[in-house]
C-alpha positions as a Markdown table, in Angstrom:
| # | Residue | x | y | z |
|---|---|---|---|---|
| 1 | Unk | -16.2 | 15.8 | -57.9 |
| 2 | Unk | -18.2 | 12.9 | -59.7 |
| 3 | Unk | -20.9 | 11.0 | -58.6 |
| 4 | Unk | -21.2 | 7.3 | -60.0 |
| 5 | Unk | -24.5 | 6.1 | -60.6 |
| 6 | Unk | -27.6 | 4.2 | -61.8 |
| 7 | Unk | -30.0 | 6.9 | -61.7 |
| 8 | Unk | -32.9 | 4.6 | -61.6 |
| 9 | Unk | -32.2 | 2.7 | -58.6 |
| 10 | Unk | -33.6 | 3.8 | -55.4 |
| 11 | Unk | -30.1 | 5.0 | -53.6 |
| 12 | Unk | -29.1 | 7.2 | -56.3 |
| 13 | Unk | -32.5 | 8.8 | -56.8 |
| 14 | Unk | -32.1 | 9.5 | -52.9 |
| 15 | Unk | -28.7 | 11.6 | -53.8 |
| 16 | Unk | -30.7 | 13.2 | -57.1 |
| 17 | Unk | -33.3 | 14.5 | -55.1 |
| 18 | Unk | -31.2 | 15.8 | -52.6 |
| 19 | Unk | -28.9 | 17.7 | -54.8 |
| 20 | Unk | -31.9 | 18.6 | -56.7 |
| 21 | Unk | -33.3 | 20.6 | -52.9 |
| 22 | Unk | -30.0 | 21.8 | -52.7 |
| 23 | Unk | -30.0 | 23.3 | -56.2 |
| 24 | Unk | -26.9 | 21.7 | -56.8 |
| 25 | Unk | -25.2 | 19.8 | -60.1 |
| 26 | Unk | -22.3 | 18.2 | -60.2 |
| 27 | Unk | -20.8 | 15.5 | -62.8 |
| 28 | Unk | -21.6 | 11.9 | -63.3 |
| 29 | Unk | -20.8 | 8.6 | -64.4 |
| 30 | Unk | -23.4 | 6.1 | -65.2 |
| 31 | Unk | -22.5 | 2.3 | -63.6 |
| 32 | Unk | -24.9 | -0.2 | -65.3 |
| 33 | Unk | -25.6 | -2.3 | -62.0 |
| 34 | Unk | -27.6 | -4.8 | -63.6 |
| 35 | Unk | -24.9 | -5.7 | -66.2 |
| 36 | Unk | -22.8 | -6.0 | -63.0 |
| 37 | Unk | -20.7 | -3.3 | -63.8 |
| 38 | Unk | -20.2 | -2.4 | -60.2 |
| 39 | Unk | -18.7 | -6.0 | -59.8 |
| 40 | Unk | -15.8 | -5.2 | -61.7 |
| 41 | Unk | -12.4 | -4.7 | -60.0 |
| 42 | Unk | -11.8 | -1.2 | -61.1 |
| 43 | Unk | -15.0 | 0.3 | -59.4 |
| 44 | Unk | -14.6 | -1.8 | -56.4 |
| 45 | Unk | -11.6 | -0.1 | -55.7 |
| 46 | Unk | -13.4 | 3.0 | -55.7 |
| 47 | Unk | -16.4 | 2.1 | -53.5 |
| 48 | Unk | -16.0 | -0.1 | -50.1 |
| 49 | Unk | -19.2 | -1.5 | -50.6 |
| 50 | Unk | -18.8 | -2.0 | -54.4 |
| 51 | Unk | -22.5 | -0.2 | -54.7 |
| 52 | Unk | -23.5 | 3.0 | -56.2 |
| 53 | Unk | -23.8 | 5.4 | -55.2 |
| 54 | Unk | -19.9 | 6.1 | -55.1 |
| 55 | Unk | -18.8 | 10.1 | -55.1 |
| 56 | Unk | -15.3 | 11.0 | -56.3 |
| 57 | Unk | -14.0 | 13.8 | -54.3 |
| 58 | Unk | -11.4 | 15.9 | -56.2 |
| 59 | Unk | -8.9 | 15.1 | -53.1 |
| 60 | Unk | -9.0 | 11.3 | -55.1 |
| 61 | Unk | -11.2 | 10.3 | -52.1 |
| 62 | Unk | -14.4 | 8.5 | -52.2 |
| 63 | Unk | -17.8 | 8.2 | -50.2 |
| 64 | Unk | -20.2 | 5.7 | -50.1 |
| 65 | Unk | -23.7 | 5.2 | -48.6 |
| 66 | Unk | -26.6 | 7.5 | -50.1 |
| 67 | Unk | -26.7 | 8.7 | -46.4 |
| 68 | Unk | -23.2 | 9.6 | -46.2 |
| 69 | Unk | -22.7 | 11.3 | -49.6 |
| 70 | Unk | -26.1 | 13.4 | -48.6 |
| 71 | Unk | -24.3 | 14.5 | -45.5 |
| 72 | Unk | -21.3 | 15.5 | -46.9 |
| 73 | Unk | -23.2 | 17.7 | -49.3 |
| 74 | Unk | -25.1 | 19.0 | -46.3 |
| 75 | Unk | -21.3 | 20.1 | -44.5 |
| 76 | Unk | -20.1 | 21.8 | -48.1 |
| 77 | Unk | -23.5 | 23.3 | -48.8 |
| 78 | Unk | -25.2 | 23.9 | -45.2 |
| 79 | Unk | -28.6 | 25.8 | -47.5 |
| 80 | Unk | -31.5 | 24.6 | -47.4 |
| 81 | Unk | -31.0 | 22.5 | -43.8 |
| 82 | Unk | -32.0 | 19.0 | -45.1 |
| 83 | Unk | -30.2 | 17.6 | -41.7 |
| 84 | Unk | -31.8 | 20.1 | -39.1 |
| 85 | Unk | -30.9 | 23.1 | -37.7 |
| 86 | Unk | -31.6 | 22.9 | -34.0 |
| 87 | Unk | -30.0 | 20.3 | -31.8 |
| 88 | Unk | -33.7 | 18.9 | -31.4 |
| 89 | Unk | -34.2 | 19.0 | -35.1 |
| 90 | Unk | -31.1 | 17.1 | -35.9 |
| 91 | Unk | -32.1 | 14.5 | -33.7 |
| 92 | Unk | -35.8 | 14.0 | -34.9 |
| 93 | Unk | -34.4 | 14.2 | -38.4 |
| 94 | Unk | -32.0 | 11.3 | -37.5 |
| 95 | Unk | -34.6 | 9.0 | -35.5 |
| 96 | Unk | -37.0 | 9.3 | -38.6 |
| 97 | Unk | -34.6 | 9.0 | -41.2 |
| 98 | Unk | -33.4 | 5.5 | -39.4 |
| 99 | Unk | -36.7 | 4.4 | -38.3 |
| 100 | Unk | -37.9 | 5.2 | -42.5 |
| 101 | Unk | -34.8 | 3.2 | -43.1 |
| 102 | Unk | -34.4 | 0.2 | -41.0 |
| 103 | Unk | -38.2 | -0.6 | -40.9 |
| 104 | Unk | -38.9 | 0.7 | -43.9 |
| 105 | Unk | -36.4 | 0.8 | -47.1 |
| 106 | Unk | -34.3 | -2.5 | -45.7 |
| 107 | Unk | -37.5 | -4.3 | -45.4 |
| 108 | Unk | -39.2 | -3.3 | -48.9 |
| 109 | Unk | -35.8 | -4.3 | -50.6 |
| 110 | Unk | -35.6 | -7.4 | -49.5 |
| 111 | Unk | -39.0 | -8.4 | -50.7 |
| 112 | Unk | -38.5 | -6.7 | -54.1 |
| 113 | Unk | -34.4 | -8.7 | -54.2 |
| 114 | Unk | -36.5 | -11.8 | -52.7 |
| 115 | Unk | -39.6 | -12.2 | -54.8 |
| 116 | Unk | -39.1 | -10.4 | -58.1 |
| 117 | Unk | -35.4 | -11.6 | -58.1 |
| 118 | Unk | -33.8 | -9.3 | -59.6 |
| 119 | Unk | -30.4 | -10.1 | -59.1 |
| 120 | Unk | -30.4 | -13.9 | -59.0 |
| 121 | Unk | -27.6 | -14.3 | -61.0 |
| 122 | Unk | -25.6 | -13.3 | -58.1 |
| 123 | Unk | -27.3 | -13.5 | -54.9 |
| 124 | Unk | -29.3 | -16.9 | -53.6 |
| 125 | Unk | -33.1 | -15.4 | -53.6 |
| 126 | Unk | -35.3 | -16.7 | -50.7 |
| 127 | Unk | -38.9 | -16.3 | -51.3 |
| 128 | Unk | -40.1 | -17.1 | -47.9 |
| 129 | Unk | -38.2 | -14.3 | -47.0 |
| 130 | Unk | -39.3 | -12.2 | -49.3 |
| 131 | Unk | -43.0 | -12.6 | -48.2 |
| 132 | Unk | -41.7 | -11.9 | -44.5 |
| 133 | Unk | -39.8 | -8.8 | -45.2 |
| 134 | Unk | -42.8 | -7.8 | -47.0 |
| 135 | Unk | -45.3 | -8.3 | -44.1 |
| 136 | Unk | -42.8 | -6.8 | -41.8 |
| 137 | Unk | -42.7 | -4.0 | -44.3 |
| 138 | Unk | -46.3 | -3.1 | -43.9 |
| 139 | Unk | -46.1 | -2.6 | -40.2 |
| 140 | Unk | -44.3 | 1.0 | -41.3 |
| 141 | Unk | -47.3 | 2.3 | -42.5 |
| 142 | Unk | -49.6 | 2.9 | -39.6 |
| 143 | Unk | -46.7 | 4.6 | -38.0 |
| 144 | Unk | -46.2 | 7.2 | -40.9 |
| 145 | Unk | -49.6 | 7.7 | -41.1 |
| 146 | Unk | -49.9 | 8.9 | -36.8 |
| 147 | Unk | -46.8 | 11.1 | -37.5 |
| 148 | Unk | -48.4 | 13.0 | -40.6 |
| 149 | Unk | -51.5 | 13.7 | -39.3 |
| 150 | Unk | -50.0 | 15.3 | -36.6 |
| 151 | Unk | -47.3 | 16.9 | -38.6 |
| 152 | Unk | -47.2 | 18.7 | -42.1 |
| 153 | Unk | -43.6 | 16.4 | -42.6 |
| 154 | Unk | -42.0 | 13.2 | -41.4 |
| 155 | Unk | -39.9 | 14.7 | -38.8 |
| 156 | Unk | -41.9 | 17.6 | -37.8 |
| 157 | Unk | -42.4 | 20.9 | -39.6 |
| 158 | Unk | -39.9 | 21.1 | -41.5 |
| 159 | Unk | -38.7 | 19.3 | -45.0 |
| 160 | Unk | -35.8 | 17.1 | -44.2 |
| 161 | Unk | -33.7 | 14.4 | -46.1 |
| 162 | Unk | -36.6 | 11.9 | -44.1 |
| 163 | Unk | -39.2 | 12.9 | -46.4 |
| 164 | Unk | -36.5 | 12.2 | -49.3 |
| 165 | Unk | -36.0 | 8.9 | -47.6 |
| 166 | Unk | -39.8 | 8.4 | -47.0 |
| 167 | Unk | -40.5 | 9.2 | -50.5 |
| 168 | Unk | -37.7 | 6.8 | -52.3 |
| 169 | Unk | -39.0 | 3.9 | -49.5 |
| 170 | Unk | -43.2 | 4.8 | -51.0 |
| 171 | Unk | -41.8 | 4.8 | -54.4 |
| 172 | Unk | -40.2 | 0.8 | -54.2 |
| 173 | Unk | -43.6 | -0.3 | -52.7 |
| 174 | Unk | -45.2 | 0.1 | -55.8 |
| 175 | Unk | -43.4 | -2.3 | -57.3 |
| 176 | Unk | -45.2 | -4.6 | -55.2 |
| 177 | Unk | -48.3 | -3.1 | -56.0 |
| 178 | Unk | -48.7 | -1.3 | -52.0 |
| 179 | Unk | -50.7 | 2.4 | -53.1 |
| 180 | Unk | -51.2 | 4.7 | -50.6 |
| 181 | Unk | -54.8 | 5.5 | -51.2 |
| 182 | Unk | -57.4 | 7.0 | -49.0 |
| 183 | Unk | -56.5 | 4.0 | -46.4 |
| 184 | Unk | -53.8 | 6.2 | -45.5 |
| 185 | Unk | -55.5 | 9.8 | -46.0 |
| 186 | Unk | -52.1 | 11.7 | -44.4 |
| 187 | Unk | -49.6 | 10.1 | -45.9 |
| 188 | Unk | -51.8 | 10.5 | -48.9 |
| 189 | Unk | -51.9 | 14.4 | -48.3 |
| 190 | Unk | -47.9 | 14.5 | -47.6 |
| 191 | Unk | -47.3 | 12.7 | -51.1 |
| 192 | Unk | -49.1 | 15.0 | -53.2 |
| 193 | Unk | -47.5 | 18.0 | -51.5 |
| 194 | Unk | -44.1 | 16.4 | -51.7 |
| 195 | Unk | -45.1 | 15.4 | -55.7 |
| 196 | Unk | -45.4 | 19.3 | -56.2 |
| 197 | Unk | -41.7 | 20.5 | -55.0 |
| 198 | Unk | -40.0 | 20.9 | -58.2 |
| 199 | Unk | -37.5 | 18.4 | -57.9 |
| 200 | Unk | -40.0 | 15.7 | -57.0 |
| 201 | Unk | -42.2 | 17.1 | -60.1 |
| 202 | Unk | -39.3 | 16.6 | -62.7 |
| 203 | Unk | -39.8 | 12.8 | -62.1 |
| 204 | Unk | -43.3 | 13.1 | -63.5 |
């Protein structure tokens, strides 16, 4: 297997801190996204979307979607349960994790792509939108906040690929200067437990 990547952007730092809870390594190939490189012909006929990250199967397949590649490592490597274990579980973990990314990750995204503009030389940027996405964005946070102070992890008791998702979605709204300080005193408590797992720490 190889996984191509741009370790930096927030999709492939999803699949690194998964394999990282999973104690797993596995080989990789850096795509420079911001040169474009995932543009070119060669890599788009790896990858359906044309977006890292891509994994390489050693069948000559490939996966896309940080979601999808996390799952399939789930199915090949079932310990630690990132997806659930329960039938309950697995559902919880699936209503947070899309919740954490429809009205969180998609949102934030936008207004980072939108506003900072990024990638204008190939996508038109609309800063309206940006400002909208962003406001839209913020309505996440009060939600979050009711689930952790009544549980020690987004989806319940347990650490799940949510709180991966969670974190990565917390981690882009920096970048537009949103902290989570005392405002927020359970999410506050959930990041600096979830800062003091080892693979979170190595980011430090």
């Amino acid at each position: 297997m190889k996984l191509y990547e741009t370790p930096s952007t927030p999709n492939c730092l999803r699949v690194s801190l998964f394999l990282a809870e999973k104690g797993m390594d596995i080989p990789r190939e850096i795509i420079d996204v911001r040169a474009g490189d995932n543009l070119k012909e060669d890599f788009c006929k790896k990858s359906v979307n044309g977006l890292v990250p891509t994994l390489e199967l050693d069948n000559g397949d490939y996966l896309c979607e940080s979601i999808a590649i996390c799952r399939y490592f789930e199915e090949i490597h079932p310990h630690p349960a990132l997806f659930g274990q329960s039938h309950l579980e697995r559902a919880q973990i699936e209503m947070w994790q899309r919740i954490i990314e429809l009205q969180g990750i998609v949102l934030i995204a936008q207004a980072i792509r939108n506003l900072k503009q990024v990638y204008k030389d190939r996508e038109n940027c609309i800063e309206d939108w940006g400002y909208e996405a962003l406001l839209r964005f913020r309505k996440i946070l009060p939600k979050i906040e009711a689930q952790l102070a009544a549980h020690q992890y987004i989806a319940g008791s347990s650490f799940s690929v949510a709180d991966i998702s969670t974190f990565i979605m917390l981690k882009m709204a920096s970048k537009m200067e949103i902290e989570i300080d005392q405002q927020w005193p359970s999410i506050h408590r959930w990041q600096k437990e979830i800062s003091q797992r080892p693979a979170f720490a190595a980011l430090s």
